[in-house]
Each structure stands twice: as C-alpha cells, then as structure tokens.
Amino acid sequence: MNRSRDTIAYAMCAVMVAGSLFVTTTEPVYASQSTQGQLDEARDAYEDTKDRIEETSDQISDLTSEQESLQGSLEELNGKLGTAADILERLEAQINTKKYEIDVTWGRIEELATQIDILEDKADEQYELAKSQIKYIYESGDTMYMALLRGSATYSDYINRNSYMEMFAEYSQNNINNLVETGKALKETQSEYEKELIELEQEKEELDEYEDAVAKQHSEIQTMVDETARKVLSYGNEIDDAEARLKEYEAELARQEDDIEVLEARLAEESKITRQAAASEWRDISGVAYADGDRKLLANLIWCEAGNEEYVGQVAVGAVVMNRVTSSVFPDTMVGVIYQKGQFTPASSGRLALALSLDSATESCYKAADAAMSGVNNIGSCLYFRTPTSRVTPKYVIGGHYFY
C-alpha cells in the first residue's frame, strides 16, 4: 500500500513537472546546502549584517561630526557675512555723505563763480564809467571849469561843485577797488572750495575702493556660505540615507536571528535524527523496491547537486539518498526522501523540476544513480553532505563536498 502511494505521488510530481512552464537552459545548477551549511551561511550573513550596522553607525557618527563641524563653520561664515554687510552699509552711507558734500561744494563753487562773474562785470562797468568821466574831463578841459563857474552862484558853490566831482571820481575808484578786492576774496574762497572738492573726491575714491574690496570679500564669503550650506544639506541627506539603511539592516538582523533560530532548531532535529538513525534498524538495500521514474529522479537530483563533480562524488550523493531510503527514520521511498520538506534544496526551489522536465542528467549522473541504487556506497552511514566549512567535521571529503 505504501509503495502504491509513493508511486502515485511520484506520478503526480511528474504530471506537475510536465505541466509547469520553465525557462529552458542547458546549463546545470549545482549543489544545494545542508541545514548545517544554511546555518553557517545564515550566521555569516548575520555577522556581515552586524558589521554593516557597525560600519553604518560609524559612518553616521562621522557624517554627523562633519556636519556639526560644517554647521559651526557656516555660523562663523554667516557672522562674517553679517559683519561685511554692516561695513558695506556704513560705507554706502559714508559714500552717500561724500557725494552730498561734493554736490554741495560743487554748488558753492558754481555760485561763487557766478558771483565772481557778476562782480567782474560790475567792476568792468565801473571802470568803463570812470574812464568815460576821466576822458570827458580831459576832453572838456577849461570848458568844464568855465561851465562850473558860470553855473555857480558863488565861489563857494564853485568850490563845492569841484569837490563833488573829485569825490565822485574818488568814489568810483574806491568802488572799483572794492569790487576787485571782493572778487579776489571770492576767488580765494573758490580756490579753497576747489581744494576741498579735490579732497572730498579723493576721500570718495578711497571709500569706493574700500567698498569694492569689502563687496568682493562679501561675495567670496557668500560663495563660501552657499557652498558650506550645500555641504551641510548633502551631509544631512547622507545621514538620512545611512539611517534608513541602518533601519533596514536592523530589520534584516532581526529576520536573520529568526532564521538562525529556525535553522538551529532544524539542525538539532537533524542531529537527533542522525543519532536515531545510528541506533535504529537499516534495511538491506536489496529489500528496496523502486517505482517507475526513481532512476530518472535520482539521476537528475545528482545532476543538480553534483553535476560538476567527478563520478565518485556523484555516487556519494546518490549513496546519501539511498542511506536515507534504507534508514527507518526517513521515508522509505525515493520520492519520499527527495521531496521530504526542507531536505534537498533543488526539490523545493524548482531546480529539480526543471531538470526533470528537460531530463538534464548526464550519462555519468545516470551511471552514478544506477550504482547507488544497486548498493554501491563510498560514504558509509552518512546522511548529509554540504560544501566545505570549518564548522563541520566530515567523515568523508569527496570532491567539493563534506559528508557527515
């Protein structure tokens, strides 16, 4: 009855394989991992994740330190930028003041120039008037004096008229002299304003140069501020990314801890099974009855697990399967052993199904399957195999596998 159920199960597996859609390939996929191997890999991955967590934490610490340093530099630069801005504001006010003083001085100079022109015109008019009077006197000569005498009622009146003419002439001369002196004074004042104007323009030029230098420094500081701010932002983004990775690593570490617990429990169960198998009865292989398809099933499993091994290694893998078939602690059929949950990775991953659909097993794999099914055994009572690791002490080392 058990044999019939196994035959039916195998037939159902074959039907499932035939009905499945796979990407065809002629290249074999080799070597599944035993529970011990999976546990070793899980522990290695766990340690790698811990290393990544530590490395990422250090990276976050370094980035944070660098960001804080840059933030300090940024604050210092902003302080310098503010100082430069204040200086520029004061300079602008001083320059505007100088511009105002220059405009006022220019206005005074122009006003004085206008006054000087007016005085010079007046002096010229007065001078021309005096010249006309003198010319008239010289040209009139005695006639003028006779007119004065005739026009004078008395001698005293004549003297008064003559004195008046002399006083008039003296007034004209004094007036001319005053105009000339006033003009000189205005020109001196104008000269002083012109000197003041030169000094003001020099001061403004110095302020302009200073303003240009401070503006250049302000621009350079602003560039440094912008660059430092971008770096601070960039470090912030890197820190955010690193913290996100850290969370992922921590979540991954938690999952790996769960996986390790599962694998440790499975390994403990396998060790228990190994001890039970050693203490239990083993059937003689001659008593094993094979179902149709067992040979193809074993040959393709060997191809998946040891297709790249030499013939002796392929026989060893087949012998492990047959040891389980003959042990009372494992299923007693080929199908039951190979498809037992969590035992042969190709059976659960779909690789074996693909190999069966293509019948990928080589002639060497079929020969090894025939040898193992006929009782050839080069690994004793070993029930497991895996790739080499320092955590396993093998009973046999054949090709690229430890057998234990």
Tab-separated table of C-alpha atoms in Angstrom:
chain	number	residue	atom	x	y	z
A	1	MET	CA	0.000	0.000	0.000
A	2	ASN	CA	2.821	2.432	0.914
A	3	ARG	CA	4.561	1.623	-2.338
A	4	SER	CA	1.391	2.387	-4.271
A	5	ARG	CA	1.008	5.753	-2.531
A	6	ASP	CA	4.636	6.597	-3.346
A	7	THR	CA	4.129	5.574	-6.978
A	8	ILE	CA	1.019	7.780	-7.171
A	9	ALA	CA	2.920	10.670	-5.514
A	10	TYR	CA	5.758	10.322	-7.987
A	11	ALA	CA	3.299	10.234	-10.871
A	12	MET	CA	1.631	13.403	-9.578
A	13	CYS	CA	5.050	15.116	-9.321
A	14	ALA	CA	5.816	14.060	-12.885
A	15	VAL	CA	2.471	15.449	-14.083
A	16	MET	CA	3.148	18.739	-12.256
A	17	VAL	CA	6.589	18.956	-13.804
A	18	ALA	CA	5.253	18.232	-17.278
A	19	GLY	CA	2.605	20.927	-16.866
A	20	SER	CA	4.955	23.595	-15.468
A	21	LEU	CA	6.430	26.403	-17.543
A	22	PHE	CA	10.150	26.964	-17.089
A	23	VAL	CA	12.844	28.915	-18.909
A	24	THR	CA	14.825	26.220	-20.665
A	25	THR	CA	18.573	26.013	-20.142
A	26	THR	CA	21.285	23.507	-20.872
A	27	GLU	CA	23.491	24.698	-18.009
A	28	PRO	CA	23.193	22.723	-14.735
A	29	VAL	CA	22.577	24.373	-11.349
A	30	TYR	CA	24.594	22.556	-8.738
A	31	ALA	CA	24.825	21.854	-5.049
A	32	SER	CA	22.169	22.654	-2.515
A	33	GLN	CA	23.138	23.380	1.057
A	34	SER	CA	22.539	21.135	4.018
A	35	THR	CA	20.945	22.575	7.130
A	36	GLN	CA	24.393	22.996	8.648
A	37	GLY	CA	25.524	24.827	5.538
A	38	GLN	CA	22.454	27.023	5.578
A	39	LEU	CA	23.045	27.727	9.239
A	40	ASP	CA	26.691	28.595	8.568
A	41	GLU	CA	25.657	30.928	5.798
A	42	ALA	CA	22.924	32.440	7.980
A	43	ARG	CA	25.436	33.040	10.775
A	44	ASP	CA	27.927	34.537	8.312
A	45	ALA	CA	25.181	36.749	6.912
A	46	TYR	CA	24.214	37.700	10.460
A	47	GLU	CA	27.793	38.718	11.241
A	48	ASP	CA	28.009	40.589	7.942
A	49	THR	CA	24.834	42.463	8.808
A	50	LYS	CA	26.225	43.293	12.256
A	51	ASP	CA	29.394	44.552	10.567
A	52	ARG	CA	27.299	46.663	8.201
A	53	ILE	CA	25.332	48.037	11.148
A	54	GLU	CA	28.542	48.943	12.954
A	55	GLU	CA	30.056	50.385	9.798
A	56	THR	CA	26.902	52.377	9.054
A	57	SER	CA	26.720	53.601	12.656
A	58	ASP	CA	30.341	54.751	12.426
A	59	GLN	CA	29.551	56.396	9.117
A	60	ILE	CA	26.581	58.204	10.651
A	61	SER	CA	28.768	59.301	13.545
A	62	ASP	CA	31.464	60.584	11.169
A	63	LEU	CA	28.911	62.304	8.946
A	64	THR	CA	27.214	63.882	11.948
A	65	SER	CA	30.557	65.091	13.304
A	66	GLU	CA	31.498	66.517	9.932
A	67	GLN	CA	28.076	68.110	9.577
A	68	GLU	CA	28.352	69.702	13.022
A	69	SER	CA	31.802	70.999	12.135
A	70	LEU	CA	30.468	72.425	8.884
A	71	GLN	CA	27.490	73.889	10.739
A	72	GLY	CA	29.920	75.651	13.068
A	73	SER	CA	31.859	76.946	10.068
A	74	LEU	CA	28.600	78.038	8.472
A	75	GLU	CA	27.596	80.003	11.564
A	76	GLU	CA	31.042	81.616	11.668
A	77	LEU	CA	30.817	82.490	7.964
A	78	ASN	CA	27.325	83.908	8.443
A	79	GLY	CA	28.750	86.070	11.228
A	80	LYS	CA	31.486	87.334	8.913
A	81	LEU	CA	28.913	87.846	6.189
A	82	GLY	CA	26.801	89.935	8.546
A	83	THR	CA	29.848	91.988	9.563
A	84	ALA	CA	30.747	92.579	5.921
A	85	ALA	CA	27.157	93.593	5.193
A	86	ASP	CA	27.244	96.065	8.100
A	87	ILE	CA	30.521	97.527	6.828
A	88	LEU	CA	29.080	97.824	3.332
A	89	GLU	CA	26.025	99.583	4.739
A	90	ARG	CA	28.186	102.058	6.683
A	91	LEU	CA	30.428	102.600	3.655
A	92	GLU	CA	27.400	103.213	1.479
A	93	ALA	CA	26.187	105.815	3.969
A	94	GLN	CA	29.630	107.468	4.075
A	95	ILE	CA	29.867	107.437	0.280
A	96	ASN	CA	26.418	108.995	0.011
A	97	THR	CA	27.501	111.641	2.526
A	98	LYS	CA	30.630	112.343	0.478
A	99	LYS	CA	28.543	112.542	-2.678
A	100	TYR	CA	26.271	115.062	-0.939
A	101	GLU	CA	29.247	117.100	0.313
A	102	ILE	CA	30.768	117.040	-3.183
A	103	ASP	CA	27.474	118.194	-4.699
A	104	VAL	CA	27.200	120.968	-2.093
A	105	THR	CA	30.788	122.051	-2.695
A	106	TRP	CA	30.253	121.996	-6.446
A	107	GLY	CA	27.180	124.150	-5.890
A	108	ARG	CA	29.182	126.614	-3.799
A	109	ILE	CA	31.927	126.757	-6.396
A	110	GLU	CA	29.418	127.379	-9.159
A	111	GLU	CA	27.648	130.005	-7.030
A	112	LEU	CA	30.972	131.739	-6.334
A	113	ALA	CA	31.877	131.569	-9.993
A	114	THR	CA	28.564	133.282	-10.794
A	115	GLN	CA	29.183	135.966	-8.130
A	116	ILE	CA	32.707	136.498	-9.390
A	117	ASP	CA	31.413	136.933	-12.920
A	118	ILE	CA	28.844	139.461	-11.665
A	119	LEU	CA	31.482	141.386	-9.689
A	120	GLU	CA	33.846	141.364	-12.607
A	121	ASP	CA	31.074	142.699	-14.839
A	122	LYS	CA	30.279	145.423	-12.277
A	123	ALA	CA	33.955	146.291	-11.933
A	124	ASP	CA	34.264	146.455	-15.687
A	125	GLU	CA	31.183	148.723	-15.860
A	126	GLN	CA	32.501	150.970	-13.093
A	127	TYR	CA	35.885	151.047	-14.707
A	128	GLU	CA	34.408	151.980	-18.065
A	129	LEU	CA	32.304	154.667	-16.348
A	130	ALA	CA	35.385	156.104	-14.639
A	131	LYS	CA	37.276	156.013	-17.905
A	132	SER	CA	34.427	157.909	-19.575
A	133	GLN	CA	34.417	160.540	-16.813
A	134	ILE	CA	38.179	160.966	-16.960
A	135	LYS	CA	38.060	161.131	-20.728
A	136	TYR	CA	35.283	163.726	-20.543
A	137	ILE	CA	37.233	165.835	-18.084
A	138	TYR	CA	40.369	165.746	-20.178
A	139	GLU	CA	38.481	166.413	-23.370
A	140	SER	CA	36.370	169.259	-21.818
A	141	GLY	CA	39.324	170.908	-20.152
A	142	ASP	CA	38.725	174.646	-19.427
A	143	THR	CA	35.244	174.421	-20.875
A	144	MET	CA	34.145	172.217	-17.991
A	145	TYR	CA	35.637	174.568	-15.438
A	146	MET	CA	34.041	177.553	-17.115
A	147	ALA	CA	30.720	175.798	-17.023
A	148	LEU	CA	31.220	175.141	-13.334
A	149	LEU	CA	31.980	178.849	-12.764
A	150	ARG	CA	29.030	180.004	-14.812
A	151	GLY	CA	26.769	177.541	-13.146
A	152	SER	CA	27.951	178.512	-9.676
A	153	ALA	CA	26.206	181.319	-7.938
A	154	THR	CA	29.169	181.954	-5.713
A	155	TYR	CA	32.786	180.960	-5.498
A	156	SER	CA	31.922	178.750	-2.579
A	157	ASP	CA	29.417	176.950	-4.760
A	158	TYR	CA	32.129	176.511	-7.396
A	159	ILE	CA	34.443	175.005	-4.823
A	160	ASN	CA	31.711	172.661	-3.654
A	161	ARG	CA	30.974	171.538	-7.217
A	162	ASN	CA	34.605	170.917	-7.889
A	163	SER	CA	34.940	168.965	-4.632
A	164	TYR	CA	31.878	166.956	-5.596
A	165	MET	CA	33.469	165.964	-8.884
A	166	GLU	CA	36.640	164.971	-7.111
A	167	MET	CA	34.659	162.986	-4.544
A	168	PHE	CA	32.686	161.320	-7.343
A	169	ALA	CA	35.905	160.331	-9.070
A	170	GLU	CA	37.335	159.061	-5.785
A	171	TYR	CA	34.086	157.102	-5.119
A	172	SER	CA	34.270	155.484	-8.491
A	173	GLN	CA	37.854	154.480	-7.893
A	174	ASN	CA	37.059	153.134	-4.423
A	175	ASN	CA	34.092	151.283	-5.818
A	176	ILE	CA	36.287	149.690	-8.463
A	177	ASN	CA	38.867	148.787	-5.828
A	178	ASN	CA	36.198	147.244	-3.593
A	179	LEU	CA	34.833	145.236	-6.451
A	180	VAL	CA	38.288	143.989	-7.321
A	181	GLU	CA	39.079	143.103	-3.695
A	182	THR	CA	35.750	141.357	-3.289
A	183	GLY	CA	36.436	139.426	-6.489
A	184	LYS	CA	39.840	138.412	-5.173
A	185	ALA	CA	38.291	137.253	-1.888
A	186	LEU	CA	35.661	135.265	-3.750
A	187	LYS	CA	38.316	133.674	-5.950
A	188	GLU	CA	40.315	132.735	-2.845
A	189	THR	CA	37.177	131.203	-1.347
A	190	GLN	CA	36.532	129.449	-4.645
A	191	SER	CA	40.084	128.095	-4.619
A	192	GLU	CA	39.605	126.796	-1.096
A	193	TYR	CA	36.369	125.091	-2.165
A	194	GLU	CA	38.154	123.586	-5.130
A	195	LYS	CA	40.848	122.180	-2.817
A	196	GLU	CA	38.118	120.868	-0.529
A	197	LEU	CA	36.415	119.364	-3.559
A	198	ILE	CA	39.612	117.557	-4.554
A	199	GLU	CA	39.984	116.209	-1.018
A	200	LEU	CA	36.353	115.091	-0.976
A	201	GLU	CA	36.715	113.352	-4.333
A	202	GLN	CA	39.891	111.645	-3.118
A	203	GLU	CA	38.096	110.523	0.034
A	204	LYS	CA	35.180	109.266	-2.062
A	205	GLU	CA	37.574	107.414	-4.367
A	206	GLU	CA	39.182	105.762	-1.321
A	207	LEU	CA	35.756	104.855	0.020
A	208	ASP	CA	34.796	103.438	-3.394
A	209	GLU	CA	37.942	101.299	-3.437
A	210	TYR	CA	37.281	100.143	0.110
A	211	GLU	CA	33.670	99.418	-0.784
A	212	ASP	CA	34.787	97.375	-3.810
A	213	ALA	CA	37.197	95.388	-1.621
A	214	VAL	CA	34.546	94.744	1.031
A	215	ALA	CA	31.971	93.875	-1.645
A	216	LYS	CA	34.421	91.383	-3.141
A	217	GLN	CA	35.047	89.915	0.306
A	218	HIS	CA	31.292	89.820	0.923
A	219	SER	CA	30.789	87.978	-2.375
A	220	GLU	CA	33.540	85.481	-1.528
A	221	ILE	CA	32.052	84.870	1.911
A	222	GLN	CA	28.595	84.466	0.364
A	223	THR	CA	30.027	81.868	-2.023
A	224	MET	CA	31.608	80.041	0.922
A	225	VAL	CA	28.333	80.241	2.842
A	226	ASP	CA	26.388	78.816	-0.097
A	227	GLU	CA	28.931	76.034	-0.633
A	228	THR	CA	29.058	75.168	3.070
A	229	ALA	CA	25.255	75.206	3.271
A	230	ARG	CA	25.105	72.810	0.317
A	231	LYS	CA	27.614	70.531	2.043
A	232	VAL	CA	25.625	70.643	5.286
A	233	LEU	CA	22.497	69.717	3.316
A	234	SER	CA	24.396	66.987	1.449
A	235	TYR	CA	25.669	65.532	4.727
A	236	GLY	CA	22.138	65.699	6.067
A	237	ASN	CA	20.893	63.711	3.080
A	238	GLU	CA	23.714	61.189	3.501
A	239	ILE	CA	22.873	60.857	7.190
A	240	ASP	CA	19.203	60.304	6.335
A	241	ASP	CA	20.170	57.648	3.778
A	242	ALA	CA	22.549	55.988	6.235
A	243	GLU	CA	19.912	55.998	8.976
A	244	ALA	CA	17.418	54.456	6.529
A	245	ARG	CA	19.988	51.760	5.671
A	246	LEU	CA	20.631	51.236	9.375
A	247	LYS	CA	16.942	50.605	9.978
A	248	GLU	CA	16.903	48.137	7.088
A	249	TYR	CA	19.983	46.373	8.445
A	250	GLU	CA	18.446	46.201	11.922
A	251	ALA	CA	15.249	44.754	10.472
A	252	GLU	CA	17.333	42.328	8.414
A	253	LEU	CA	19.305	41.375	11.533
A	254	ALA	CA	16.064	40.591	13.342
A	255	ARG	CA	14.943	38.409	10.439
A	256	GLN	CA	18.306	36.685	10.369
A	257	GLU	CA	18.071	35.986	14.090
A	258	ASP	CA	14.729	34.311	13.459
A	259	ASP	CA	16.232	32.354	10.542
A	260	ILE	CA	19.142	31.228	12.682
A	261	GLU	CA	16.760	30.066	15.400
A	262	VAL	CA	14.810	28.063	12.821
A	263	LEU	CA	17.973	26.573	11.318
A	264	GLU	CA	19.434	25.779	14.731
A	265	ALA	CA	16.222	24.007	15.641
A	266	ARG	CA	16.310	22.152	12.327
A	267	LEU	CA	19.991	21.242	12.822
A	268	ALA	CA	19.203	19.983	16.301
A	269	GLU	CA	16.420	17.902	14.813
A	270	GLU	CA	18.783	16.547	12.152
A	271	SER	CA	21.382	15.683	14.804
A	272	LYS	CA	18.638	13.930	16.686
A	273	ILE	CA	17.652	12.063	13.524
A	274	THR	CA	21.284	11.148	12.889
A	275	ARG	CA	21.561	9.676	16.390
A	276	GLN	CA	18.256	7.891	15.967
A	277	ALA	CA	19.370	6.549	12.598
A	278	ALA	CA	22.598	5.252	14.108
A	279	ALA	CA	20.659	3.430	16.804
A	280	SER	CA	17.803	2.236	14.591
A	281	GLU	CA	17.498	-0.533	12.057
A	282	TRP	CA	18.653	-0.152	8.484
A	283	ARG	CA	17.081	-2.149	5.699
A	284	ASP	CA	19.270	-4.004	3.326
A	285	ILE	CA	19.233	-2.204	0.014
A	286	SER	CA	18.244	-5.441	-1.681
A	287	GLY	CA	14.871	-5.081	0.001
A	288	VAL	CA	14.185	-1.671	-1.552
A	289	ALA	CA	11.582	-1.730	-4.310
A	290	TYR	CA	11.886	1.086	-6.864
A	291	ALA	CA	8.992	2.790	-8.576
A	292	ASP	CA	8.931	3.826	-12.192
A	293	GLY	CA	10.837	7.057	-12.553
A	294	ASP	CA	13.039	6.617	-9.451
A	295	ARG	CA	16.139	6.221	-11.611
A	296	LYS	CA	15.418	9.454	-13.547
A	297	LEU	CA	14.539	11.271	-10.315
A	298	LEU	CA	17.795	10.276	-8.577
A	299	ALA	CA	19.945	10.927	-11.650
A	300	ASN	CA	18.564	14.452	-12.036
A	301	LEU	CA	18.948	15.159	-8.310
A	302	ILE	CA	22.591	14.052	-8.603
A	303	TRP	CA	22.916	16.396	-11.595
A	304	CYS	CA	21.539	19.303	-9.535
A	305	GLU	CA	23.723	18.554	-6.510
A	306	ALA	CA	26.939	17.242	-8.058
A	307	GLY	CA	26.714	17.608	-11.821
A	308	ASN	CA	30.092	19.329	-11.859
A	309	GLU	CA	31.728	16.698	-9.626
A	310	GLU	CA	33.659	13.653	-10.778
A	311	TYR	CA	31.868	10.324	-10.901
A	312	VAL	CA	32.954	9.303	-7.385
A	313	GLY	CA	31.361	12.467	-5.958
A	314	GLN	CA	28.157	11.808	-7.870
A	315	VAL	CA	27.984	8.273	-6.469
A	316	ALA	CA	28.478	9.703	-2.955
A	317	VAL	CA	25.451	11.985	-3.334
A	318	GLY	CA	23.373	9.066	-4.591
A	319	ALA	CA	24.570	6.982	-1.616
A	320	VAL	CA	23.317	9.653	0.822
A	321	VAL	CA	19.854	9.375	-0.739
A	322	MET	CA	19.937	5.562	-0.528
A	323	ASN	CA	21.113	5.703	3.111
A	324	ARG	CA	18.010	7.711	3.925
A	325	VAL	CA	15.778	5.323	1.990
A	326	THR	CA	17.162	2.360	3.950
A	327	SER	CA	17.085	4.155	7.337
A	328	SER	CA	13.991	3.728	9.444
A	329	VAL	CA	13.973	7.423	10.477
A	330	PHE	CA	13.439	8.701	6.908
A	331	PRO	CA	10.754	7.933	4.334
A	332	ASP	CA	11.270	4.504	2.766
A	333	THR	CA	10.839	5.591	-0.860
A	334	MET	CA	12.939	7.617	-3.293
A	335	VAL	CA	10.163	10.148	-3.815
A	336	GLY	CA	9.533	10.462	-0.071
A	337	VAL	CA	13.232	11.041	0.714
A	338	ILE	CA	13.965	13.505	-2.091
A	339	TYR	CA	10.791	15.543	-1.614
A	340	GLN	CA	10.882	15.495	2.194
A	341	LYS	CA	10.333	19.079	3.349
A	342	GLY	CA	13.459	21.114	3.979
A	343	GLN	CA	15.958	18.423	2.935
A	344	PHE	CA	17.112	18.852	-0.672
A	345	THR	CA	17.018	22.447	-1.837
A	346	PRO	CA	16.613	21.664	-5.576
A	347	ALA	CA	13.399	19.815	-4.754
A	348	SER	CA	11.854	22.854	-3.050
A	349	SER	CA	13.339	25.571	-5.270
A	350	GLY	CA	12.082	24.187	-8.584
A	351	ARG	CA	15.529	23.368	-9.949
A	352	LEU	CA	14.890	19.646	-9.762
A	353	ALA	CA	11.529	20.069	-11.517
A	354	LEU	CA	13.255	21.980	-14.315
A	355	ALA	CA	15.958	19.313	-14.606
A	356	LEU	CA	13.312	16.574	-14.767
A	357	SER	CA	11.331	18.429	-17.432
A	358	LEU	CA	14.465	18.634	-19.572
A	359	ASP	CA	15.995	15.360	-18.327
A	360	SER	CA	19.222	17.298	-17.782
A	361	ALA	CA	21.051	14.400	-16.072
A	362	THR	CA	24.197	13.320	-17.912
A	363	GLU	CA	25.237	9.765	-18.667
A	364	SER	CA	27.626	9.973	-15.689
A	365	CYS	CA	24.749	11.008	-13.395
A	366	TYR	CA	22.610	8.087	-14.590
A	367	LYS	CA	25.550	5.728	-14.090
A	368	ALA	CA	26.034	7.065	-10.533
A	369	ALA	CA	22.304	6.659	-9.823
A	370	ASP	CA	22.438	3.049	-11.032
A	371	ALA	CA	25.472	2.385	-8.814
A	372	ALA	CA	23.878	3.905	-5.701
A	373	MET	CA	20.576	2.089	-6.296
A	374	SER	CA	22.493	-1.196	-6.643
A	375	GLY	CA	24.177	-0.711	-3.271
A	376	VAL	CA	27.482	0.999	-4.111
A	377	ASN	CA	28.342	3.153	-1.079
A	378	ASN	CA	31.537	5.194	-0.597
A	379	ILE	CA	30.355	7.335	2.354
A	380	GLY	CA	29.356	4.752	4.964
A	381	SER	CA	26.315	5.739	7.027
A	382	CYS	CA	26.457	9.479	6.245
A	383	LEU	CA	23.044	11.065	5.857
A	384	TYR	CA	24.097	14.637	4.927
A	385	PHE	CA	26.543	16.465	2.703
A	386	ARG	CA	27.500	20.089	2.166
A	387	THR	CA	30.180	22.386	0.785
A	388	PRO	CA	33.314	22.631	2.958
A	389	THR	CA	33.160	24.623	6.198
A	390	SER	CA	35.260	24.838	9.331
A	391	ARG	CA	32.132	24.250	11.445
A	392	VAL	CA	31.694	20.668	10.255
A	393	THR	CA	33.996	17.736	10.919
A	394	PRO	CA	33.339	15.452	7.944
A	395	LYS	CA	33.607	11.680	7.909
A	396	TYR	CA	34.473	11.857	4.232
A	397	VAL	CA	35.676	14.553	1.889
A	398	ILE	CA	34.860	13.724	-1.716
A	399	GLY	CA	35.294	16.303	-4.440
A	400	GLY	CA	33.729	19.575	-3.342
A	401	HIS	CA	31.591	18.129	-0.537
A	402	TYR	CA	31.874	17.195	3.101
A	403	PHE	CA	29.879	14.061	4.004
A	404	TYR	CA	28.786	13.572	7.607
